[in-house]
XYZ file of C-alpha atoms in Angstrom:
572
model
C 0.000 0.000 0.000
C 1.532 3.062 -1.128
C 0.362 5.844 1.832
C 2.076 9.167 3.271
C 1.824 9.346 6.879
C 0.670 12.775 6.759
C -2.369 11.513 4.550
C -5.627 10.955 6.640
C -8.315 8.846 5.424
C -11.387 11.346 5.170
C -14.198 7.922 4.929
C -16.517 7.544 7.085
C -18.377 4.691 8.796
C -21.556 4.285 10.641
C -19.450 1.535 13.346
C -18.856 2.914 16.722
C -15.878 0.933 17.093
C -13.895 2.634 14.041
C -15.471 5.767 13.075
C -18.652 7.986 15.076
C -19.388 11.487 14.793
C -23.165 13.392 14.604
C -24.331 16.100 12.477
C -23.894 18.661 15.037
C -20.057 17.324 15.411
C -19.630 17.708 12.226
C -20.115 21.339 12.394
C -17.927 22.246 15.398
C -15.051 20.092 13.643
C -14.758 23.124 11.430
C -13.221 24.805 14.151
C -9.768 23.278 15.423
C -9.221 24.695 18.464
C -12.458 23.207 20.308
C -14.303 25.724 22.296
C -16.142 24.046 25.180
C -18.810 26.086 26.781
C -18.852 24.260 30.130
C -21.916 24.131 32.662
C -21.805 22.839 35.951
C -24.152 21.891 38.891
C -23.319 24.297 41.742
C -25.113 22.784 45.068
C -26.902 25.414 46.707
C -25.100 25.211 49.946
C -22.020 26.363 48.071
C -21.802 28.878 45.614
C -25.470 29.294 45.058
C -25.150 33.472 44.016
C -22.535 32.724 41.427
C -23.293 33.057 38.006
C -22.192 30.525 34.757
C -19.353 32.434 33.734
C -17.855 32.561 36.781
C -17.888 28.572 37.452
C -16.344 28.600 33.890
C -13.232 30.008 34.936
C -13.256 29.004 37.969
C -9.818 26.616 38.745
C -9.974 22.939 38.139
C -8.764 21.773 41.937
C -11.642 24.428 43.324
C -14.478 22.808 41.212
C -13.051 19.757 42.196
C -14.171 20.527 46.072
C -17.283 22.469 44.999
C -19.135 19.780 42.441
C -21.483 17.003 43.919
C -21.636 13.175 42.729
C -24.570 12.098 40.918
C -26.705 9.234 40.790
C -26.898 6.274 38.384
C -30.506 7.660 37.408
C -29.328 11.440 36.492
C -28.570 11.552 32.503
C -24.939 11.969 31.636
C -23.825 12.801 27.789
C -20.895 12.896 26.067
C -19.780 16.679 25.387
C -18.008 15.930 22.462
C -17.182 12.886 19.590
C -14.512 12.628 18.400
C -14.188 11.919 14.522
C -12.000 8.918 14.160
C -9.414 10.270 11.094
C -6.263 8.124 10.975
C -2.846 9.333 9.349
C -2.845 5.805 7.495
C -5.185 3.053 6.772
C -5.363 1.091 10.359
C -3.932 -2.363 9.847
C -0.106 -4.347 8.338
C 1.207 -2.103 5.614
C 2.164 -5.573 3.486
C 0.760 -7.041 0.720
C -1.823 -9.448 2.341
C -1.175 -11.304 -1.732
C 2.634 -12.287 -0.913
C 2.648 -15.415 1.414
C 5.380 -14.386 3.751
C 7.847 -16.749 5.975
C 8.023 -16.058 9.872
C 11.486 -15.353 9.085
C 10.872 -12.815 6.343
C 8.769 -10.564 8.651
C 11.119 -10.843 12.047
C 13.550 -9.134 9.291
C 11.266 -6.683 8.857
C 12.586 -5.639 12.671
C 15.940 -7.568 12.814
C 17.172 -6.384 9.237
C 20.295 -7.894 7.663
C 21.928 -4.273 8.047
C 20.329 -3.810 11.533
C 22.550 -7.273 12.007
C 25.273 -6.633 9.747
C 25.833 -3.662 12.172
C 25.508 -5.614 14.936
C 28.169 -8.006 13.348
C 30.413 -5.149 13.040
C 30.111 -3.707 16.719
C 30.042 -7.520 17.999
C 33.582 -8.250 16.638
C 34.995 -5.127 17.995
C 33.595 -6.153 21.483
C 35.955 -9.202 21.075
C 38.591 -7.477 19.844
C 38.978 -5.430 22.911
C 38.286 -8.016 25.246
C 40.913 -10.029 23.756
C 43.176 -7.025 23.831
C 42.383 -6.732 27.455
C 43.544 -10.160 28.062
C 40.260 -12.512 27.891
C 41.852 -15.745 26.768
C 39.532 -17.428 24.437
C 39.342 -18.044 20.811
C 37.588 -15.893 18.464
C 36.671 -15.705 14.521
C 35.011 -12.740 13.278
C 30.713 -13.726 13.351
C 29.390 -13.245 10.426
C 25.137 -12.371 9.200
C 23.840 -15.779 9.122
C 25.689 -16.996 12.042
C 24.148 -14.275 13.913
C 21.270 -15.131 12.921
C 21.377 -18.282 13.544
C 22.921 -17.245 17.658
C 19.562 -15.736 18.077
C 17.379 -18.687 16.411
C 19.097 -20.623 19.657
C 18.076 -17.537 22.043
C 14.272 -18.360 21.111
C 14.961 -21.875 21.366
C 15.843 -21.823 24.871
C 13.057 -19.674 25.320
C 10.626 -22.205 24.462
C 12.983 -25.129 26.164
C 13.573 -24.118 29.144
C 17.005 -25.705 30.962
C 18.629 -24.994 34.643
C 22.026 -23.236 32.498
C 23.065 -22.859 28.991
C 25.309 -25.598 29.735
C 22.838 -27.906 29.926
C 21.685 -27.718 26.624
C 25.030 -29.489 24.769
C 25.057 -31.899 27.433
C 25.401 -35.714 25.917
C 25.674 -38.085 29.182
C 21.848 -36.717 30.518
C 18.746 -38.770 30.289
C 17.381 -35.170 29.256
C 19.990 -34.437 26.646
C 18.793 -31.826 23.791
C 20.456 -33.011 20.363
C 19.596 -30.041 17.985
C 21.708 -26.785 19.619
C 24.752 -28.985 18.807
C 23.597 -29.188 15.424
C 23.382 -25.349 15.067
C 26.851 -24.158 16.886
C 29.126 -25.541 20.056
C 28.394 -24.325 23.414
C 31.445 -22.440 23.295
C 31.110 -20.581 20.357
C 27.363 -19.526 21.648
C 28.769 -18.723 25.203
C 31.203 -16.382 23.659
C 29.151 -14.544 21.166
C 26.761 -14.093 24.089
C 29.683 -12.622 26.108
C 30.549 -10.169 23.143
C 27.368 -9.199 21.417
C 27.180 -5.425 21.191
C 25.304 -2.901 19.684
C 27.097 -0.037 19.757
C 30.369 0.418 18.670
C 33.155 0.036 21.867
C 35.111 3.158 20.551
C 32.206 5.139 20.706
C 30.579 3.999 23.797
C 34.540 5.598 25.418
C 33.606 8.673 24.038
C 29.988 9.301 25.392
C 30.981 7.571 28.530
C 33.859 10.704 28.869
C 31.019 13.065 29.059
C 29.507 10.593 32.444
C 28.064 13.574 34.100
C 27.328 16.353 31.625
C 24.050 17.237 29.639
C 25.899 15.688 26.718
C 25.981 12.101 28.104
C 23.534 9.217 26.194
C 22.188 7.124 28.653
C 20.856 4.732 26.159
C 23.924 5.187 23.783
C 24.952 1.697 23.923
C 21.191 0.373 22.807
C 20.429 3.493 20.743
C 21.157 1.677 17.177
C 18.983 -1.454 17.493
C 16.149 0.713 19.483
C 15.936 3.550 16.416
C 15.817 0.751 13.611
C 12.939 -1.241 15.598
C 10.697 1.521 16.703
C 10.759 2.762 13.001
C 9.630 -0.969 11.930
C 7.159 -0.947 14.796
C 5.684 1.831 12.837
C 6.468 1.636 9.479
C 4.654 -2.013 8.860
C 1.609 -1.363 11.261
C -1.284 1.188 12.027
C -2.786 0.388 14.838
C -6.488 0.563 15.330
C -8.557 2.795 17.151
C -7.992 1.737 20.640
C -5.005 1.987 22.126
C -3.060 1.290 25.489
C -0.160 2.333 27.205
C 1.342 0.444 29.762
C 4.746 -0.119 31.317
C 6.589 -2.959 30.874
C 9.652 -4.443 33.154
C 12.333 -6.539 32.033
C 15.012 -7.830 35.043
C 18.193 -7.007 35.391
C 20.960 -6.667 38.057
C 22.372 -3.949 37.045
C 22.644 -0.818 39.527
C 23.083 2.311 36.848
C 20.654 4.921 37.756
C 18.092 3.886 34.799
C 16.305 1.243 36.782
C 12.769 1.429 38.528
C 12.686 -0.942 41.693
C 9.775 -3.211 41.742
C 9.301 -4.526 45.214
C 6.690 -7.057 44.468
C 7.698 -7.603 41.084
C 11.927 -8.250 41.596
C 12.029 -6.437 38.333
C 14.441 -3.417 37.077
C 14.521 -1.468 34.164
C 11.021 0.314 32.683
C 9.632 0.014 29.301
C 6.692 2.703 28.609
C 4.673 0.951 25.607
C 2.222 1.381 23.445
C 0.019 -1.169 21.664
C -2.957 -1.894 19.637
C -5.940 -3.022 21.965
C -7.197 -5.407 19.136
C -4.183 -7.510 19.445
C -1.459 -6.554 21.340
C 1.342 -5.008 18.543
C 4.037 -2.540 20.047
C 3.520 0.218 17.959
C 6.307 2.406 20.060
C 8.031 2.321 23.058
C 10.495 4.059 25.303
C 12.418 3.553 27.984
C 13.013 4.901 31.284
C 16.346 6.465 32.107
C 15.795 8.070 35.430
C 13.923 10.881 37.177
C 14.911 13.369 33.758
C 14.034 10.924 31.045
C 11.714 13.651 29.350
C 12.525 17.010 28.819
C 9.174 18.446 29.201
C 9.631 17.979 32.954
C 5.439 17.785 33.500
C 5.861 14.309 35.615
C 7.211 11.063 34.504
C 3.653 9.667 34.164
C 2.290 12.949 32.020
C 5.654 12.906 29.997
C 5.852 9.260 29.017
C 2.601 9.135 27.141
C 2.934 12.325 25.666
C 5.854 11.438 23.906
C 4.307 7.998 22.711
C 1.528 9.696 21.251
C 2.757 11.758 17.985
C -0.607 13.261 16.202
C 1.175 13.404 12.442
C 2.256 9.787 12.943
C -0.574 8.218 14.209
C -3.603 10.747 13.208
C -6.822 11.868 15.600
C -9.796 10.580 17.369
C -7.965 8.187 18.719
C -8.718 6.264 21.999
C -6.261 5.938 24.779
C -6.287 3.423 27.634
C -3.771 3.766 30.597
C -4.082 2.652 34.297
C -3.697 5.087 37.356
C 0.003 5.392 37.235
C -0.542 7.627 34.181
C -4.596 8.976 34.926
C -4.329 12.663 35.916
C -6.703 15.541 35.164
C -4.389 17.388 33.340
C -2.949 14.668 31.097
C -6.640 13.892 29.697
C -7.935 17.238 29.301
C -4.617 17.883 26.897
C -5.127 14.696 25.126
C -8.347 15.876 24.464
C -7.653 19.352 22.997
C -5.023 17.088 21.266
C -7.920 15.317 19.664
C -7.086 12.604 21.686
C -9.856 10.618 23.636
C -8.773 9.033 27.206
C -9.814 6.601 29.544
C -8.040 4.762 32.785
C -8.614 4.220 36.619
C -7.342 7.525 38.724
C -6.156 8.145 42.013
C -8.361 10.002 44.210
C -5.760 12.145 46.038
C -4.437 13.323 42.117
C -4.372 16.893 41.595
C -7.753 18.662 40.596
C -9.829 14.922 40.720
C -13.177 15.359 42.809
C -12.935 15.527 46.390
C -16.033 16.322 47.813
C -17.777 13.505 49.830
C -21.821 14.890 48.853
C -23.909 11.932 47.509
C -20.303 9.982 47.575
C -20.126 6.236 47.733
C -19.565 5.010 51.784
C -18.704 1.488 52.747
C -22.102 0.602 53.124
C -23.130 1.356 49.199
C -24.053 -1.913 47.608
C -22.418 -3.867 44.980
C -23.412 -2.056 41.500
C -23.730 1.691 42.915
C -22.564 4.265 40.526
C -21.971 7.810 41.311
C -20.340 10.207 39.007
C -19.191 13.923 38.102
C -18.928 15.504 34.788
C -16.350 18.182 34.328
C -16.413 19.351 31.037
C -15.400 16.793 28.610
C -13.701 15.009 31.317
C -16.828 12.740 33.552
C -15.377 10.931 36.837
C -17.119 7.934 37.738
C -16.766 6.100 40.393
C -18.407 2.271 40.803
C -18.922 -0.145 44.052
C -17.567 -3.841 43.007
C -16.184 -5.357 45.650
C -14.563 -2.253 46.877
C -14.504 1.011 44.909
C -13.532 1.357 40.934
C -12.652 5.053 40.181
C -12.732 5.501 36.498
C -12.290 9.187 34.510
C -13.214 9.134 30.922
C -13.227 11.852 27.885
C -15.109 9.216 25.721
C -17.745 7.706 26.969
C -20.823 8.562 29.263
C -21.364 7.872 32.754
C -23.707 5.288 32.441
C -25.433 4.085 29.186
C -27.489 0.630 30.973
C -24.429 -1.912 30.822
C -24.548 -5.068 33.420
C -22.059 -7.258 34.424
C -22.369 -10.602 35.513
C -20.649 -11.612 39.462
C -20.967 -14.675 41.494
C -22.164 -13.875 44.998
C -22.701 -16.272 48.388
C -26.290 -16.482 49.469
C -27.237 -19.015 52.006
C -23.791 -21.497 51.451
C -24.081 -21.217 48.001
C -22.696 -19.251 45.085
C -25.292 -17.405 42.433
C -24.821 -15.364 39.272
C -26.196 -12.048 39.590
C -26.240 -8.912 36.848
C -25.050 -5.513 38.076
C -25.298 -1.698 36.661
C -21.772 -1.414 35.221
C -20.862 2.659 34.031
C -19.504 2.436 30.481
C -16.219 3.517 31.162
C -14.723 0.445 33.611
C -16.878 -1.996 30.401
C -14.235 -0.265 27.699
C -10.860 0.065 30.361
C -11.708 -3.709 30.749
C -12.005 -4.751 27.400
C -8.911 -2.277 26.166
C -6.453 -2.441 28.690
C -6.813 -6.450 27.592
C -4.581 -6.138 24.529
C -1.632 -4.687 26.672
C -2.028 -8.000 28.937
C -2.139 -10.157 25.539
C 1.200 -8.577 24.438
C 2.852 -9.356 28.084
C 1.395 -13.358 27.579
C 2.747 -13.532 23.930
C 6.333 -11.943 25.321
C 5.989 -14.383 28.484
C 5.795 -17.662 26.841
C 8.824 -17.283 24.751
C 11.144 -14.596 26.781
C 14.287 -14.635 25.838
C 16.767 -13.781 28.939
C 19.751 -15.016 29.891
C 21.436 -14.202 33.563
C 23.987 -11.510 32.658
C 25.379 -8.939 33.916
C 25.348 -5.899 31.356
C 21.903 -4.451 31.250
C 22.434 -3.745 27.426
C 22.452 -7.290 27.052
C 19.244 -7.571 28.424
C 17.656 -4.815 26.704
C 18.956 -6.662 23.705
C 17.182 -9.736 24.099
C 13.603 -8.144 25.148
C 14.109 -6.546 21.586
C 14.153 -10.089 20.141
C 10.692 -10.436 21.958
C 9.456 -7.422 20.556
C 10.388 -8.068 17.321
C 9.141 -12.051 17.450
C 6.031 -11.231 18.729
C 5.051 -7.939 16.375
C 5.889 -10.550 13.452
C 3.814 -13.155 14.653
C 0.878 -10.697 14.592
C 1.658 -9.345 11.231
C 1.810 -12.655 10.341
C -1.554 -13.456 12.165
C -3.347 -10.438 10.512
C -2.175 -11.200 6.719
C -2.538 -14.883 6.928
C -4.272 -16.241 10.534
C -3.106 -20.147 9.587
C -0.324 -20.499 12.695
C -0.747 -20.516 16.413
C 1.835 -18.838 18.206
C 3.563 -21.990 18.886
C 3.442 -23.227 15.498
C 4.971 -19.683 14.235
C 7.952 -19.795 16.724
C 8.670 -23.278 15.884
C 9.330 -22.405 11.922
C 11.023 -19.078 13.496
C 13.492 -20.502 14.811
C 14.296 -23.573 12.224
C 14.404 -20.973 9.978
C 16.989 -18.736 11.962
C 19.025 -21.686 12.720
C 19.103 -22.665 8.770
C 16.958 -25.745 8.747
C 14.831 -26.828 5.890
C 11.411 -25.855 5.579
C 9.788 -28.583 7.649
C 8.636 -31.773 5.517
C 5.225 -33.108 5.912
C 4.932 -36.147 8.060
C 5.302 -39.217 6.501
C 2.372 -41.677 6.763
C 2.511 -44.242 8.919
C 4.086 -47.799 7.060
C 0.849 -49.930 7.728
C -1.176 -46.963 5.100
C 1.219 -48.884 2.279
C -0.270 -51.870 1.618
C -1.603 -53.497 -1.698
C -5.144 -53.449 -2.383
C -7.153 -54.364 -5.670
C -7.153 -51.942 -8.185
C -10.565 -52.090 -8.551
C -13.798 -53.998 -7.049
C -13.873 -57.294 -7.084
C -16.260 -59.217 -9.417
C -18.560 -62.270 -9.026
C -17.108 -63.725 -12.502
C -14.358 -65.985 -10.964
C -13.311 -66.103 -15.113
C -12.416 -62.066 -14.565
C -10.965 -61.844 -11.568
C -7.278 -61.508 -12.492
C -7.965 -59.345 -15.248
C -10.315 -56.556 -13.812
C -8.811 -53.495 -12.967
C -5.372 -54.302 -14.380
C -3.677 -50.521 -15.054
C 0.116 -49.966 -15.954
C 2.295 -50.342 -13.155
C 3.824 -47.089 -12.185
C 7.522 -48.210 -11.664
C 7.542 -50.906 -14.632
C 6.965 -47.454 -16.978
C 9.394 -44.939 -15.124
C 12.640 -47.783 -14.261
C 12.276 -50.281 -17.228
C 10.220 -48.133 -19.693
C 7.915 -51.454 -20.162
C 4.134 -51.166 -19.714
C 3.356 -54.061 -17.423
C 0.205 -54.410 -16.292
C -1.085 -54.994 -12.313
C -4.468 -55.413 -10.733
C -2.684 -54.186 -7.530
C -2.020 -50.467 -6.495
C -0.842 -49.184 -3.122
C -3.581 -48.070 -0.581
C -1.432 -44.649 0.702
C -0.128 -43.774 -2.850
C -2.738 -44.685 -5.086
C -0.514 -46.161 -7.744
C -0.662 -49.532 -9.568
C 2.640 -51.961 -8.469
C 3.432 -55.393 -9.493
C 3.350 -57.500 -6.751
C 5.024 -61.023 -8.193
C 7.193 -63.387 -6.681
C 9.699 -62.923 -9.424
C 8.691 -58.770 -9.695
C 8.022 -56.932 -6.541
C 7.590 -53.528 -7.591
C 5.696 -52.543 -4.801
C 9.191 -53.308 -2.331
C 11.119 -51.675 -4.939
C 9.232 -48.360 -5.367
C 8.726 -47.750 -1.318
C 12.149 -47.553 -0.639
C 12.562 -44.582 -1.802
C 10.080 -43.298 0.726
């Protein structure tokens, strides 16, 4: 498909999920800047004398203390819809025509000059380690060994051993024959030592400036990260619905860039961004301490800003994101942005509602919805088994969904169907994709115990390129499971044949008539007679059989002084 990312698609379409706008929208689209006239409930026991105006410029944290909750029963609506007008046509950017290999689209990500690179940087790794006195042997890797060093990474991802050791061993009732097949342990262990993607003589130089405004954090992993966040978006538009999410990948390393995870014994940060529908990284960043952005509005405000780039991706958009990320501020841009947002919120967050009139208490039963409208921006806060808070700028309060929850009455457990507002239904069924990306990446992670934490960054960019190309290939074709798509993966990495189809089972070759038997016991031996296959194509003679082979469906002599059935399955 031949499209400009600055081109937006001007169709229409009457689904909610991909395109919605009114009549009236359409007429206040004209106008880019999006005037809001905004009216708000003032309880009498507050500012009862005030008049409109005043409440409309009024500051967000005071109308946070001043407005009142509302009931399930009082009307909400949406202020405004936004038009859904991507910068490309959502969905791969292939030809859906050209039946494409596993392999062919993880090199959309993992190019052969992304790896010839990588080659390059690798060997000069080992030629300073050497220099520095690391006594082992090294020859210069070359593209498809590479390639085939990481078709062994996802290997061991799906085959999970104690060490890497353990994978060459011979005397074990659990030996693994096929990663000696591809390269000795040694040669792997080294390359693994060694692999680099940066170049050593440059990684010196940025590491003089350690302490100035000059110094590149993410030098060392800059290459590889450029190449596969352009692929990320150069193959793929995502959808309307999208998440953002972080995303933590281990490491040991103690260099200022990590994010300690109690619970989670995890280190450094990804901030992603995905496709609700099915889980693609469409961009990502990563964390590199408290001044990783330089718009300095908060870690949480600056990390999705900087995911979400209008000329790229387009507008009307719908962003999911949980409370690490919800504030008042961030949504209310997004929305001027032309951005719609949704995600769970703090309540002690700057300028969020804090008045406790008509609030839920403790004693508010399961399914009780209150809510607050500010603007475009509608708070809403739901009783499940302890209190949801929810902010949206796309949906309204409540539009009559019910959700189903098993409750104990009397020693036993019942369904029973609760008032559900719209926006927890949608963060629900959005923020799923993100969690479908982190299942995809955990069944086949590729991490090795190491000690360089550009190592490890390195693999997880194996993951994200494996598992983008399994859903590109998922989207153009749909005929592999995930399993069955890593499997060819990696036999293709590691430079195996295309895998043969299994060969039918011996007792499926056996001679049967060539044709139904008749009554006449004077035809028997010449019914069904046909040329026998192997008579014609060895001995260029035309004898004729009345047996064939049941599994090959060929006519074979079957004498005691010519066995051409023998003679023809051996070659099977």
């Amino acid at each position: 498909m031949a499209h400009t990312r600055e081109e937006a698609l001007q169709t229409t379409s009457d689904s909610e999920e991909e395109f919605t706008c009114s009549s009236e929208d359409d007429e206040d689209m004209e106008d880019e800047s999006f005037h809001f006239k905004k009216r708000f409930d003032i309880t009498k026991d507050t500012v009862c004398n005030e008049c409109e105006s005043d409440s409309d410029q009024m500051p967000a944290a005071k109308r946070a203390r001043t407005l009142s909750w509302k009931a399930m029963t009082d009307v909400d609506q949406v202020v405004q819809t936004l038009r859904f007008l991507p910068a490309r046509e959502p969905g791969p950017h292939l030809s859906a025509a050209d039946s494409r290999s596993p392999m062919s689209l993880f090199k959309l990500f993992f190019t052969e000059s992304a790896v010839t690179n990588l080659c390059h940087n690798t060997n000069a790794q080992a030629a300073r380690s050497i220099a520095k006195g690391r006594k082992y042997k090294w020859t210069d890797v070359s593209v498809d060994e590479l390639y085939r060093y990481i078709g062994l990474v996802f290997y061991m991802a799906a085959v999970k051993m104690s060490s890497i050791a353990d994978y060459w061993r011979q005397d074990s009732l659990f030996s693994l024959p096929f990663p000696a097949t591809v390269m000795p342990r040694d040669r792997y262990r080294i390359i693994s030592w060694n692999v680099h993607m940066s170049h050593p003589d440059a990684d010196k130089e940025n590491d003089r400036k350690r302490g100035t405004a000059q110094h590149d954090r993410l030098f060392r992993i800059k290459p590889l990260m450029n190449t596969i966040r352009l692929a990320c978006k150069a193959f793929y538009h995502p959808r309307r619905n999208l998440a953002v999410k972080e995303r933590l990948v281990a490491c040991r390393a103690n260099i200022g860039m990590t994010a300690y995870m109690k619970a989670k014994l995890t280190k450094f940060k990804f901030f992603v961004l995905s496709d609700s529908s099915n889980g693609y990284t469409v961009d990502f960043s990563v964390y590199t301490g408290k001044n990783s952005f330089p718009a300095d509005r908060g870690l949480s405000y600056d990390a999705v800003m900087s995911l979400l780039d209008r000329k790229l991706l387009g507008s009307g958009y719908h962003v999911y994101m949980d409370d690490f990320y919800t504030s008042h501020k961030l949504l209310t841009d997004l929305f001027a942005q032309k951005f719609g947002a949704c995600g769970t919120y703090r309540d002690q967050r700057k300028d969020f509602p804090k008045t406790a009139a008509n609030s839920l208490s403790r004693s508010s039963g399961r399914g009780s919805i209150r809510w607050i409208r500010d603007g475009p921006l509608v708070c809403v806060k739901w009783m499940d088994t302890q209190v949801v808070s929810v902010c949206s700028t796309i949906h309204a309060a409540y539009t009559g969904e019910r959700v189903q929850r098993k409750i104990k009455a009397q020693d036993t457990w019942k369904t029973k169907s609760f008032p559900c507002p719209a926006p927890v239904i949608a963060y629900n069924q959005h923020m799923g994709g993100v969690d479908l990306s982190d299942q995809l990446l955990q069944y086949y992670t590729a991490q090795h115990k190491t000690m360089k934490w550009y190592r490890k960054i390195f693999l997880h960019f194996l993951d994200i390129a494996a598992n983008n190309a399994f859903i590109l290939h998922k989207e153009l074709h749909g005929n592999m499971t995930h399993d069955q798509f890593m499997e060819e993966l990696i036999a293709e990495l590691c430079g195996l044949s295309q895998k043969a189809a299994p060969k039918q089972f011996s007792t499926d070759h056996v001679p049967i008539p060539g044709a139904e038997l008749t009554s006449d016991v004077r035809r028997i031996a010449t019914v069904g007679r046909r040329i026998c296959v192997h008579c014609k194509a060895v001995l260029g003679k035309k004898q004729q059989t009345p047996w064939k082979c049941k599994a090959c469906d060929v006519h074979l002599c079957l004498q005691l002084n010519r066995n051409c059935f023998q003679e023809w399955h051996k070659s099977l």
